Short mmCIF file of C-alpha atoms in Angstrom, two decimals:
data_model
loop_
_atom_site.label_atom_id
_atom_site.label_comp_id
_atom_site.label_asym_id
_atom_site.label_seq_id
_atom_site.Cartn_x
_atom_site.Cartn_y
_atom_site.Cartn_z
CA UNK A 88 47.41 13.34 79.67
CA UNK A 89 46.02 13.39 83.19
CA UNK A 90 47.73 14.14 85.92
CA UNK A 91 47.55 10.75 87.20
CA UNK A 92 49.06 9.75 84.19
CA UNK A 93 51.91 12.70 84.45
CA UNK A 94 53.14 11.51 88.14
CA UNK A 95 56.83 10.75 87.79
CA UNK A 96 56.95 9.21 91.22
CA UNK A 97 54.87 6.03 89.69
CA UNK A 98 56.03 3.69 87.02
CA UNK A 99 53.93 3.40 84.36
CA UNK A 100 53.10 0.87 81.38
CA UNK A 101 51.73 2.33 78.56
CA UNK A 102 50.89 5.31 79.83
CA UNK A 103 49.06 3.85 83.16
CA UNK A 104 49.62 3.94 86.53
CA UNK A 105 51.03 0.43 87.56
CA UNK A 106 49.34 0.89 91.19
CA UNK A 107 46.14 1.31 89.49
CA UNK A 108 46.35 -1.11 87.20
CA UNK A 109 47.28 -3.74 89.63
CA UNK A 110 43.95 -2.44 91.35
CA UNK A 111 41.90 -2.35 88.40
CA UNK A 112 43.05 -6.57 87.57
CA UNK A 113 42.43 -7.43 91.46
CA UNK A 114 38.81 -5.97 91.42
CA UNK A 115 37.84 -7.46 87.91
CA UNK A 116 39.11 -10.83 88.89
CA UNK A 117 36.82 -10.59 91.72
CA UNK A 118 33.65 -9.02 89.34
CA UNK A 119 34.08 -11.99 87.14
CA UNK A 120 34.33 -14.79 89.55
CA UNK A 121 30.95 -13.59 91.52
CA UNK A 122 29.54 -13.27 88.42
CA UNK A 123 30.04 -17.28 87.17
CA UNK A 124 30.04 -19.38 89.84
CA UNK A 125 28.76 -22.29 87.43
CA UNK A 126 31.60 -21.81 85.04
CA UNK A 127 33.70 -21.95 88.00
CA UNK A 128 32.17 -25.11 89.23
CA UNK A 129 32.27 -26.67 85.56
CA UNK A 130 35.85 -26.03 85.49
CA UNK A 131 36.69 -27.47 88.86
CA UNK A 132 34.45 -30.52 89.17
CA UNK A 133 33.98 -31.90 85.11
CA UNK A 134 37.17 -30.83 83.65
CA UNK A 135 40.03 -32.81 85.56
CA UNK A 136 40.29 -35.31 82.78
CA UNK A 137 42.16 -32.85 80.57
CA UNK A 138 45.54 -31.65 80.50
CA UNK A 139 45.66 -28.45 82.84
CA UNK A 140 41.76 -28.66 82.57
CA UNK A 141 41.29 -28.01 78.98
CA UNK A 142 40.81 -29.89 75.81
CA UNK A 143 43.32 -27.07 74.11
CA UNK A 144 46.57 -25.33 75.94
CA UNK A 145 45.06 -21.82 74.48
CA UNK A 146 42.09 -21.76 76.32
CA UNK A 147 43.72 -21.24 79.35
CA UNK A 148 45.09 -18.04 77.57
CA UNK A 149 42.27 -15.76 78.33
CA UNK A 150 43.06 -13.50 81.15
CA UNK A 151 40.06 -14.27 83.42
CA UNK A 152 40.54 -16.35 86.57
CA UNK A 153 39.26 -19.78 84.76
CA UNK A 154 37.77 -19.72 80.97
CA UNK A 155 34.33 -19.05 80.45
CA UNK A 156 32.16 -21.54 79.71
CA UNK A 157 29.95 -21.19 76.80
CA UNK A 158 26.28 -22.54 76.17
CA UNK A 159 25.54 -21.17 73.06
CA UNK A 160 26.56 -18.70 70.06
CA UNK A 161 24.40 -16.64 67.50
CA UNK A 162 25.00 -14.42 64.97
CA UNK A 163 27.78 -11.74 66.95
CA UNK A 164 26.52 -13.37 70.72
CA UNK A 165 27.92 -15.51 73.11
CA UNK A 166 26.01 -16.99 75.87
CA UNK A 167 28.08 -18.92 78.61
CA UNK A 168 26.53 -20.90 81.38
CA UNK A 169 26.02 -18.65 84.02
CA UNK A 170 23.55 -16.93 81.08
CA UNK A 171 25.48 -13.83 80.30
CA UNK A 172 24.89 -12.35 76.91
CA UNK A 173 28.40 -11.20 75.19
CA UNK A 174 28.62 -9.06 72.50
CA UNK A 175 31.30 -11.42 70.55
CA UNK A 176 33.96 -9.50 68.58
CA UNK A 177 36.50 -12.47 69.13
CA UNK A 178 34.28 -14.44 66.84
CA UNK A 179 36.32 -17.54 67.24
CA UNK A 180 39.39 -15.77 66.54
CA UNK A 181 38.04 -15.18 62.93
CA UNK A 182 36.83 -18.67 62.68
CA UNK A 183 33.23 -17.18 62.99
CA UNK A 184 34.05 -14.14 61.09
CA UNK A 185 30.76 -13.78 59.76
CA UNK A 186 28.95 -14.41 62.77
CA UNK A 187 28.15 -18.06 64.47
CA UNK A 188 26.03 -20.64 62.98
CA UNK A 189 25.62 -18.69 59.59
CA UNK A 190 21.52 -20.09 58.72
CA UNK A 191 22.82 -20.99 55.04
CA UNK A 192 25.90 -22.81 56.33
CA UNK A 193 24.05 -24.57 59.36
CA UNK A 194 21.29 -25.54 56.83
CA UNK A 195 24.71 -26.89 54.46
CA UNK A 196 25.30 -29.09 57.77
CA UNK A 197 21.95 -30.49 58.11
CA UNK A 198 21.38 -31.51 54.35
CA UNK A 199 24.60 -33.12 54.19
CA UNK A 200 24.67 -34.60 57.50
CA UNK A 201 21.85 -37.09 56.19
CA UNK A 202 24.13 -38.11 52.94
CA UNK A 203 27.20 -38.81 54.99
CA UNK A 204 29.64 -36.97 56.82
CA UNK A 205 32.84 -38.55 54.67
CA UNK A 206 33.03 -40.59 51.28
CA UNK A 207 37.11 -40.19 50.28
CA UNK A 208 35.59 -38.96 46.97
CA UNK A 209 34.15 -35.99 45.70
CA UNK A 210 30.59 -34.46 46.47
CA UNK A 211 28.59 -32.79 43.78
CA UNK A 212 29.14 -29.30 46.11
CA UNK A 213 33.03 -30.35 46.09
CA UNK A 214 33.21 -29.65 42.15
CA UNK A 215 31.36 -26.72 42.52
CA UNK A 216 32.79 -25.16 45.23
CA UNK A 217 36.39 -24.61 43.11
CA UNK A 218 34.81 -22.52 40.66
CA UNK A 219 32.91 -20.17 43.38
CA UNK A 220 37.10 -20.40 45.49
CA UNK A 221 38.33 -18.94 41.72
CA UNK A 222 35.53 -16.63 41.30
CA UNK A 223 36.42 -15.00 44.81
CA UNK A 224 40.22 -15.05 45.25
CA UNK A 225 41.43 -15.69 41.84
CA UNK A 226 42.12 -18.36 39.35
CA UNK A 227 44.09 -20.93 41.14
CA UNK A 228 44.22 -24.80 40.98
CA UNK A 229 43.07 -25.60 44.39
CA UNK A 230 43.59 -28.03 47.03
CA UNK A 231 41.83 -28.62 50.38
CA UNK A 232 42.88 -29.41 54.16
CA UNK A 233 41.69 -29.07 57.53
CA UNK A 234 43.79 -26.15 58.85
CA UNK A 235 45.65 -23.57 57.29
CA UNK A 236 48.57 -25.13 58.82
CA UNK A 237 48.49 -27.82 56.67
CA UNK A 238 47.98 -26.01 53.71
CA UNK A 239 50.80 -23.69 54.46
CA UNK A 240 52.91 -26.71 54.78
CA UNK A 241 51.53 -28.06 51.51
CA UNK A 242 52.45 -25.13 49.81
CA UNK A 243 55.75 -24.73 50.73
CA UNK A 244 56.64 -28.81 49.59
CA UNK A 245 55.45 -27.74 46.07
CA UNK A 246 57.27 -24.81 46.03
CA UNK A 247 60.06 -26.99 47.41
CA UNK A 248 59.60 -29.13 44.81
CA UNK A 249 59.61 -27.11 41.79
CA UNK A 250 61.89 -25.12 42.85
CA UNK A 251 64.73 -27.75 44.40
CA UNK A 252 65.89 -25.29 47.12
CA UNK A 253 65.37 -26.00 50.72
CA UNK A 254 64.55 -22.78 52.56
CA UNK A 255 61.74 -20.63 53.08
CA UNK A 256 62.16 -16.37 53.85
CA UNK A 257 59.62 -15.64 56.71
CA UNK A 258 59.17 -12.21 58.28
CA UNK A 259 60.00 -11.57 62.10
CA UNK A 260 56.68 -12.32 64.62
CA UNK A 261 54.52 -13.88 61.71
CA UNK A 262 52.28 -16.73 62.05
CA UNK A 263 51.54 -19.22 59.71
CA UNK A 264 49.73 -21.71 61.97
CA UNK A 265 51.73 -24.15 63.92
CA UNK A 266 53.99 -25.23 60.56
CA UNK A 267 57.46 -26.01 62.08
CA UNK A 268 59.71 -24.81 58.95
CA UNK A 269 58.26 -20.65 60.24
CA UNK A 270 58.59 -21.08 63.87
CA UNK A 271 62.00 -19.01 64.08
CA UNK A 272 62.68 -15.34 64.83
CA UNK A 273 64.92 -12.32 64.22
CA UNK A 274 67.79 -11.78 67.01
CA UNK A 275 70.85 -9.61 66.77
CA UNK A 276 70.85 -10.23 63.03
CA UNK A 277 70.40 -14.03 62.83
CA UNK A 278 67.55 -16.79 62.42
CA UNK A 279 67.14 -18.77 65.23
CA UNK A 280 64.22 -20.97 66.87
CA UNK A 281 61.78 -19.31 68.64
CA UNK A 282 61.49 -19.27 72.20
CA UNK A 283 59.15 -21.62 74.29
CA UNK A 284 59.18 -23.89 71.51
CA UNK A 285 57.75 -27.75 72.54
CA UNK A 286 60.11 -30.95 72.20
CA UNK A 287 61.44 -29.43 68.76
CA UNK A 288 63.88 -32.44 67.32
CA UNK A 289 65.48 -30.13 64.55
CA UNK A 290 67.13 -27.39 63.48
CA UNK A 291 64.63 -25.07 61.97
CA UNK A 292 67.55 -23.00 60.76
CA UNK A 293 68.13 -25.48 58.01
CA UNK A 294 65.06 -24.64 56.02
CA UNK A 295 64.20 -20.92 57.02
CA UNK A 296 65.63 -17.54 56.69
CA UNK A 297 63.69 -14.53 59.08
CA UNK A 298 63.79 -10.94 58.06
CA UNK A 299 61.99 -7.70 59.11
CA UNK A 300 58.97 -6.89 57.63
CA UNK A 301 58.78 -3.93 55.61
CA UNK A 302 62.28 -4.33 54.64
CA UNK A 303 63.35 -5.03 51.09
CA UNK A 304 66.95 -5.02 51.67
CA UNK A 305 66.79 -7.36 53.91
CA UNK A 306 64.91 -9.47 51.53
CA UNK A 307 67.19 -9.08 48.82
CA UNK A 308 70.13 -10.00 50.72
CA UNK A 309 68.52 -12.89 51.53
CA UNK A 310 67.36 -14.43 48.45
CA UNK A 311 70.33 -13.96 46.65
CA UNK A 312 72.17 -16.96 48.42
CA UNK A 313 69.83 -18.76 45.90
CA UNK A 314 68.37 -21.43 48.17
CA UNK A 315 64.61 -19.70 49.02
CA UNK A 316 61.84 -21.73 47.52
CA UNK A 317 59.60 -19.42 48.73
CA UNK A 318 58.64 -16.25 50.15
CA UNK A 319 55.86 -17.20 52.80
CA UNK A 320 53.85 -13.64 53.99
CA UNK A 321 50.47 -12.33 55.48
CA UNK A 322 49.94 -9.07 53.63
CA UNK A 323 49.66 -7.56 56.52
CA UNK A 324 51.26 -8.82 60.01
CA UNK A 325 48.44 -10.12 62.09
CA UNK A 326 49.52 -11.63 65.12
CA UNK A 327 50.95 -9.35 67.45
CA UNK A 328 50.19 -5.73 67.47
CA UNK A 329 48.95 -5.00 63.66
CA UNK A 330 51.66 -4.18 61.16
CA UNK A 331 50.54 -2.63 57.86
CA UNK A 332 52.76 -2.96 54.09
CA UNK A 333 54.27 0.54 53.69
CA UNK A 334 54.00 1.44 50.63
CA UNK A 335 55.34 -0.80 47.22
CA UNK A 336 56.53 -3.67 50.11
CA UNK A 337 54.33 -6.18 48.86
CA UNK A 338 55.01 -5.44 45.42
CA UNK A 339 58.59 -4.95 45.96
CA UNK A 340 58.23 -9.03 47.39
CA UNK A 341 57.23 -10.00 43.65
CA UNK A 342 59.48 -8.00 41.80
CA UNK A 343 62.53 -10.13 44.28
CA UNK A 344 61.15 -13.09 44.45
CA UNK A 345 60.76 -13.10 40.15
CA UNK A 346 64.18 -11.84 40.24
CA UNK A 347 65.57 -14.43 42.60
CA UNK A 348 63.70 -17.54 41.36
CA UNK A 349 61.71 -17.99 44.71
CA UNK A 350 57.97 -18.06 44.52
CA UNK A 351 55.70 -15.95 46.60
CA UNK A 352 52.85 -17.49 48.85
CA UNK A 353 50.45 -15.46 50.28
CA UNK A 354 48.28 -16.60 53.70
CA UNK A 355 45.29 -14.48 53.61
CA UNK A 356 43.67 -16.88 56.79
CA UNK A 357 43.69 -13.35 58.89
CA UNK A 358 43.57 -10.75 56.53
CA UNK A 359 40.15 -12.12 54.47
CA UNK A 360 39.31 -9.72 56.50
CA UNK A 361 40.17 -7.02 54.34
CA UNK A 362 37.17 -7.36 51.61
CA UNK A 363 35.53 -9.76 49.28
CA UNK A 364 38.68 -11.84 47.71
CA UNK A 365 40.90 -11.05 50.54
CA UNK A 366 43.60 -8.61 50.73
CA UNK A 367 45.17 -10.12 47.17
CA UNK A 368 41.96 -9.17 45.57
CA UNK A 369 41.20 -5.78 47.10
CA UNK A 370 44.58 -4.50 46.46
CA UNK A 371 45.31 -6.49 43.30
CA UNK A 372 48.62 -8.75 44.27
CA UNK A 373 49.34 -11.43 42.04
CA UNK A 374 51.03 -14.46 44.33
CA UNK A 375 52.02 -17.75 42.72
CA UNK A 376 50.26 -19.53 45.74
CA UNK A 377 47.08 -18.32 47.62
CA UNK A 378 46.12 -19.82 51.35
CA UNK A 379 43.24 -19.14 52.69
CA UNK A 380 41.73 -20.96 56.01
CA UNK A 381 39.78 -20.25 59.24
CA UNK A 382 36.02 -18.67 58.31
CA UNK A 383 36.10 -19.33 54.28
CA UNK A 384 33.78 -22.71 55.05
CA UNK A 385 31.53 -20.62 57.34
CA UNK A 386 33.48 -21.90 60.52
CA UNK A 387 33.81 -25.45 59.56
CA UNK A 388 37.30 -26.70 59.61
CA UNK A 389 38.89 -26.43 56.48
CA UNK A 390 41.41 -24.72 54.43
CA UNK A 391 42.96 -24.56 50.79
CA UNK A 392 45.92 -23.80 49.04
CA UNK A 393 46.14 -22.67 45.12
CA UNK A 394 48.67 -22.39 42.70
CA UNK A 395 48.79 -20.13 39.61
CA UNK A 396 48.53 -22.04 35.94
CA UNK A 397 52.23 -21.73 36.03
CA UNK A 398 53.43 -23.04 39.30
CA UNK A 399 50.67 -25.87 38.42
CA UNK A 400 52.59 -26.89 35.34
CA UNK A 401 55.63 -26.98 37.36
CA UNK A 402 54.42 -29.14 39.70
CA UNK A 403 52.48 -31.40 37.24
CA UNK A 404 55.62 -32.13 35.24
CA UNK A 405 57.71 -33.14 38.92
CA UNK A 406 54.61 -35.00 40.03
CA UNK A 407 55.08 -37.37 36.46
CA UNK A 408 58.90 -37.67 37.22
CA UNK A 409 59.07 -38.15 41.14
CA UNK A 410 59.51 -42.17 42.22
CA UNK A 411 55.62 -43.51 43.68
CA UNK A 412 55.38 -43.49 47.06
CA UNK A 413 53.42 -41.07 49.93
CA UNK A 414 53.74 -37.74 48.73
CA UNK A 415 53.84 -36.55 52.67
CA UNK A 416 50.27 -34.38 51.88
CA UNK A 417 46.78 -35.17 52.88
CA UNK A 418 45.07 -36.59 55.76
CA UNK A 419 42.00 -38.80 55.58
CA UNK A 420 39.32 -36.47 56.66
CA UNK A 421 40.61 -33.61 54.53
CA UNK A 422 38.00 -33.00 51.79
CA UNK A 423 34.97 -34.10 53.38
CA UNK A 424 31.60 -33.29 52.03
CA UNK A 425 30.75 -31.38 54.71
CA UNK A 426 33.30 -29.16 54.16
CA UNK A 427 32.43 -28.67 50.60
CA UNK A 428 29.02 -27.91 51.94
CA UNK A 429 29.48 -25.64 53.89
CA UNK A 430 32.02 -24.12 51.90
CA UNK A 431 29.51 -23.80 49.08
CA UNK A 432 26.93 -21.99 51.62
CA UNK A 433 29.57 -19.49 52.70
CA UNK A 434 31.10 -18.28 49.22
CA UNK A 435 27.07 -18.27 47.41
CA UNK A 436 25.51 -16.85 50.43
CA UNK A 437 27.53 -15.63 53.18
CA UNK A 438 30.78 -13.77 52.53
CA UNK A 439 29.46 -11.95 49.73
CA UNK A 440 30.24 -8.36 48.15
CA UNK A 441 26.88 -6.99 50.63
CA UNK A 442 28.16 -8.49 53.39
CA UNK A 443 31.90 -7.55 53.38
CA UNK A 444 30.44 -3.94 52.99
CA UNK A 445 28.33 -4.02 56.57
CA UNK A 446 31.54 -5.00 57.73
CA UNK A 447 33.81 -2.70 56.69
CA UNK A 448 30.91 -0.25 57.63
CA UNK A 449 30.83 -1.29 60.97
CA UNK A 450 34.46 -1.51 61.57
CA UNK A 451 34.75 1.95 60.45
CA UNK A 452 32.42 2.94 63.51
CA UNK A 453 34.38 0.67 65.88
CA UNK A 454 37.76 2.36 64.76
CA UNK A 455 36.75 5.62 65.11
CA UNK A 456 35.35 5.39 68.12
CA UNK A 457 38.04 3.62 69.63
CA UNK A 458 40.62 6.40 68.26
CA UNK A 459 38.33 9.36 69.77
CA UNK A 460 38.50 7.76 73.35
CA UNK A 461 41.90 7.40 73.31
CA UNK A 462 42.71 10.35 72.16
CA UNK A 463 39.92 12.20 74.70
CA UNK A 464 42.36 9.96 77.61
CA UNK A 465 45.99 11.17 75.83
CA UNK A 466 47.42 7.64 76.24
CA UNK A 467 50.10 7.40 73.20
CA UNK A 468 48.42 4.62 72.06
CA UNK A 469 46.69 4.00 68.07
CA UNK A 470 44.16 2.14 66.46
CA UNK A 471 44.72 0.32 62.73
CA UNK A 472 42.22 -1.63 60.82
CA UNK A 473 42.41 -4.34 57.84
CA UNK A 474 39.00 -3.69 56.54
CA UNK A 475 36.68 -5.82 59.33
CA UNK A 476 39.83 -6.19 61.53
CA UNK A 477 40.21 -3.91 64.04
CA UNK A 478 43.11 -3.43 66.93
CA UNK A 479 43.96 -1.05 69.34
CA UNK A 480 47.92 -1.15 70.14
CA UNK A 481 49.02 0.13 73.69
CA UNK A 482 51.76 2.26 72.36
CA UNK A 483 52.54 5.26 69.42
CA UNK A 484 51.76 4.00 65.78
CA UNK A 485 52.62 3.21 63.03
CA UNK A 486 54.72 0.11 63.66
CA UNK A 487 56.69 -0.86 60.98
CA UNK A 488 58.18 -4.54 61.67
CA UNK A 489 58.08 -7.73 64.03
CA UNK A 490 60.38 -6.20 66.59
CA UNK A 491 58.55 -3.15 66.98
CA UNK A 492 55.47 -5.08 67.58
CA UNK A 493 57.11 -7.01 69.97
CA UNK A 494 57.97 -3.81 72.18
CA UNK A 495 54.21 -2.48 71.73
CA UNK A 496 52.71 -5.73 73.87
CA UNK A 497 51.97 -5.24 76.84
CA UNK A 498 50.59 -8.70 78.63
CA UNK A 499 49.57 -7.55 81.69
CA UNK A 500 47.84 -4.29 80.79
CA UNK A 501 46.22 -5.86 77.63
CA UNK A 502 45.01 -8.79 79.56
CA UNK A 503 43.20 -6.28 82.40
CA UNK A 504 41.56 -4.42 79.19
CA UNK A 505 40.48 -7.52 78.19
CA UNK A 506 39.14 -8.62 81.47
CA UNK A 507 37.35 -5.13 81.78
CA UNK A 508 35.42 -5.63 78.64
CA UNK A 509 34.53 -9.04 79.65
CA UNK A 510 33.19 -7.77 82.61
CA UNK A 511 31.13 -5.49 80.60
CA UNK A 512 29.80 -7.58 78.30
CA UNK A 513 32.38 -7.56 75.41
CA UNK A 514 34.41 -10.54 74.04
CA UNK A 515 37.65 -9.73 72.17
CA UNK A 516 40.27 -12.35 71.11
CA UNK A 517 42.81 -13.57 73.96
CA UNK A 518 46.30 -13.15 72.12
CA UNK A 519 46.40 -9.51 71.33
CA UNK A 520 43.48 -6.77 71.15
CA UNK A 521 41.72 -7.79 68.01
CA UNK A 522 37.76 -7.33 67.26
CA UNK A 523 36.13 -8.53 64.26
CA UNK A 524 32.82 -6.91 62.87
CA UNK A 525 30.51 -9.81 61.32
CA UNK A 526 27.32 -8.87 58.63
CA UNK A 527 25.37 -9.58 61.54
CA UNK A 528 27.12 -7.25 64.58
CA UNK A 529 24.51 -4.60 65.19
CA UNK A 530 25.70 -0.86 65.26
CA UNK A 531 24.57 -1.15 69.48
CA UNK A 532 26.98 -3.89 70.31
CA UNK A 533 29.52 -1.90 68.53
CA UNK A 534 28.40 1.62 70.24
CA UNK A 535 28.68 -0.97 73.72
CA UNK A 536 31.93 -2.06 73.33
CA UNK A 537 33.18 1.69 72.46
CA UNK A 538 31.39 2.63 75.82
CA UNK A 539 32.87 -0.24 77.55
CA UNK A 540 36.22 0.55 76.56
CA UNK A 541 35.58 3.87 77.50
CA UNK A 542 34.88 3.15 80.99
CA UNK A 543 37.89 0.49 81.09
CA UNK A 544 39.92 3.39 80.23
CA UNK A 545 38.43 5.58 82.65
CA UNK A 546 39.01 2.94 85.67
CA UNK A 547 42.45 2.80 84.37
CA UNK A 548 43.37 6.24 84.32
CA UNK A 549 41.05 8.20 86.71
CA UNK A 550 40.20 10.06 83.62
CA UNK A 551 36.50 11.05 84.55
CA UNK A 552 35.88 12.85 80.96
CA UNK A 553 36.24 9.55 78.37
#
């Protein structure tokens, strides 16, 4: 650690200086503003129609001054309209996982946009496309929405259903979209509604029980009250500062949830980032209901749920009892031919075995490079990746749970990191310090950003030997 670092008269987050950081954020504030005075101009003259500017609350979550505004995206680059190229290892927040406007899937769009862009009935592609979802992830009876929201919420009413218990166990800090029944948290002990929650009319306590990752008592104790339908995880805790399975969790989550009666739905829409089939393919989980979302249709909104053989019986033989009337799944647009399309492209040509292998490749570079700078600073911070996922967490590692990832965020210095790579050419997601490697992210924009974080770190620290 430098000696900057060291100085006990300072206060320090994370290991920097607070006077220098506050430095560092006024002078890239400053850097980025003179640099895009047409995105500035964009945002103040054309945008006043939308609520606080923006046709989406998040996109006043990046930590610039005003959100860039972008003119076009290719493969792994961004250009906004001032005409700055970006190095883009947000990639839509994995909704362009494998790179923007994929040439099979944008040729998917074209040939379909001619035959019409939705029928309410199956395409041709459509009946195709659930053999190519089973040869991928696994042999599940499938169903298709827009967001993995819905089909999180979709899954959880069947397992509702066949189960006739109310609740579902989530794990503290997860994410499963914007699906109301997992918005609560883990304090002193208890399940309660999360904090900064919007207009919400009920008790989400009623139908949710939160727990600690990584910890199978917990879960036990839980499920034996005997009212979880389901168990609802990411195999790996994506959302806020990286949280790997330790060892036999995620099988220890089968063997209770067989034992308790409660089925077991896993939402790979983060970590399909671990290798061709997801996470549940690479390391060979068996859930009774797969969800998958974000970049599986090439970038094209859509998502979809599956159910095992067995769950699919279940569900067939409550579907023949239950009274008629709106089964409270499905919106109109769901199940589009586009989506099929483009779905089609992506799993035949796009996300394939050769493709998930440049990635990991490249992610592999990124990590380690990454690691060696911060260990050349001696900030206690650590780097984890889920196979084209990468993060960098601004404090020691491993972390083993919700609340420990909680501690390791730190908005204000991740948001200046953020705004330094900007600056130098490098787009990483908003929320938290994730970078995605696509097929098509070229070893030099992944040497760039390791040199740009580098010299973030440098600024930051006063370390002149990064």
């Amino acid at each position: 650690m430098t000696a900057d670092l060291a100085a006990p008269h300072n206060a320090a987050v994370a290991g920097i200086r607070t006077n220098r950081l506050q430095a560092f954020i006024a002078e890239e504030n400053a850097r980025f503003v003179a640099a895009r005075l047409r995105a500035q101009a964009a945002f103040e003259n054309d945008s006043a129609a939308w609520l606080n500017r923006v046709p989406m609350h998040w996109m006043r979550d990046w930590p610039s001054p005003f959100p860039l505004v972008v003119d076009a995206a290719q493969d792994a680059t961004l250009v906004d309209v001032d005409g700055h190229r970006l190095d883009d290892f947000c990639l839509g927040d994995t909704g362009s996982m494998f790179g923007h406007a994929p040439a099979a899937v944008t040729r998917a769009i074209r040939d379909q946009a001619a035959r019409g862009l939705t029928y309410m009935l199956p395409s041709e592609a459509a009946l195709r496309a659930g053999a190519l979802m089973s040869d991928t992830f696994g042999p599940f009876r499938w169903q298709v929405t827009l967001s993995a929201t819905d089909a999180n919420r979709n899954a959880l009413r069947v397992a509702r259903a066949v189960t006739g218990r109310r609740k579902v166990l989530v794990f503290n800090g997860c994410y499963h979209g914007t699906l109301e029944d997992t918005m609560v948290e883990l304090r002193s002990g208890l399940t309660i509604a999360r904090q900064g929650l919007v207009g919400q009319g009920f008790d989400l306590t009623t139908g949710a029980v939160c727990v600690e990752f990584n910890d199978l008592d917990a879960v036990a104790a839980a499920l034996k009250a005997g009212d979880v339908a389901a168990i609802l995880t990411e195999p790996v805790m994506t959302n806020s500062c990286m949280v790997l399975p330790q060892d036999g969790f995620l099988e220890g989550l089968r063997e209770l949830a067989d034992t308790h009666g409660a089925l077991l739905i896993i939402d790979e829409t983060h970590t399909q980032s671990s290798g061709y089939g997801g996470y549940t393919r690479q390391h060979g989980l068996h859930p009774d209901i797969f969800v998958i979302g974000k970049c599986v249709a090439g970038g094209m909104p859509m998502a979809l749920w599956g159910m095992t053989d067995p769950v699919a019986a279940r569900f067939a033989a409550y579907d023949a009892d239950r009274p008629a009337g709106h089964s409270g799944m499905g919106t109109t647009l769901a199940g589009n031919p586009m989506q099929f399309a483009c779905l089609e492209a992506t799993l035949r040509e796009v996300a394939t075995p050769q493709a998930f292998a440049k990635m990991n490749a490249g992610a592999e570079r990124l990590a380690t490079g990454l690691s060696k700078t911060i260990d050349a600073v001696g900030v206690p911070w650590h780097v984890v990746r889920v196979g084209a996922r990468v993060e960098f967490i601004c404090a020691p590692g491993p972390l083993r749970n919700g609340t420990e990832a909680a501690a390791a965020h730190h908005a204000t210095l991740e948001g200046a990191l953020h705004l330094g790579l900007l600056n130098r050419g490098c787009l990483i997601a908003p929320f938290h310090n994730m970078m995605l490697v696509s097929p098509v992210t070229a070893d030099a924009q992944i040497d760039r950003l390791i040199a740009a974080f580098a010299d973030v770190l440098s600024a930051l620290t006063g370390d002149t030997h990064v």
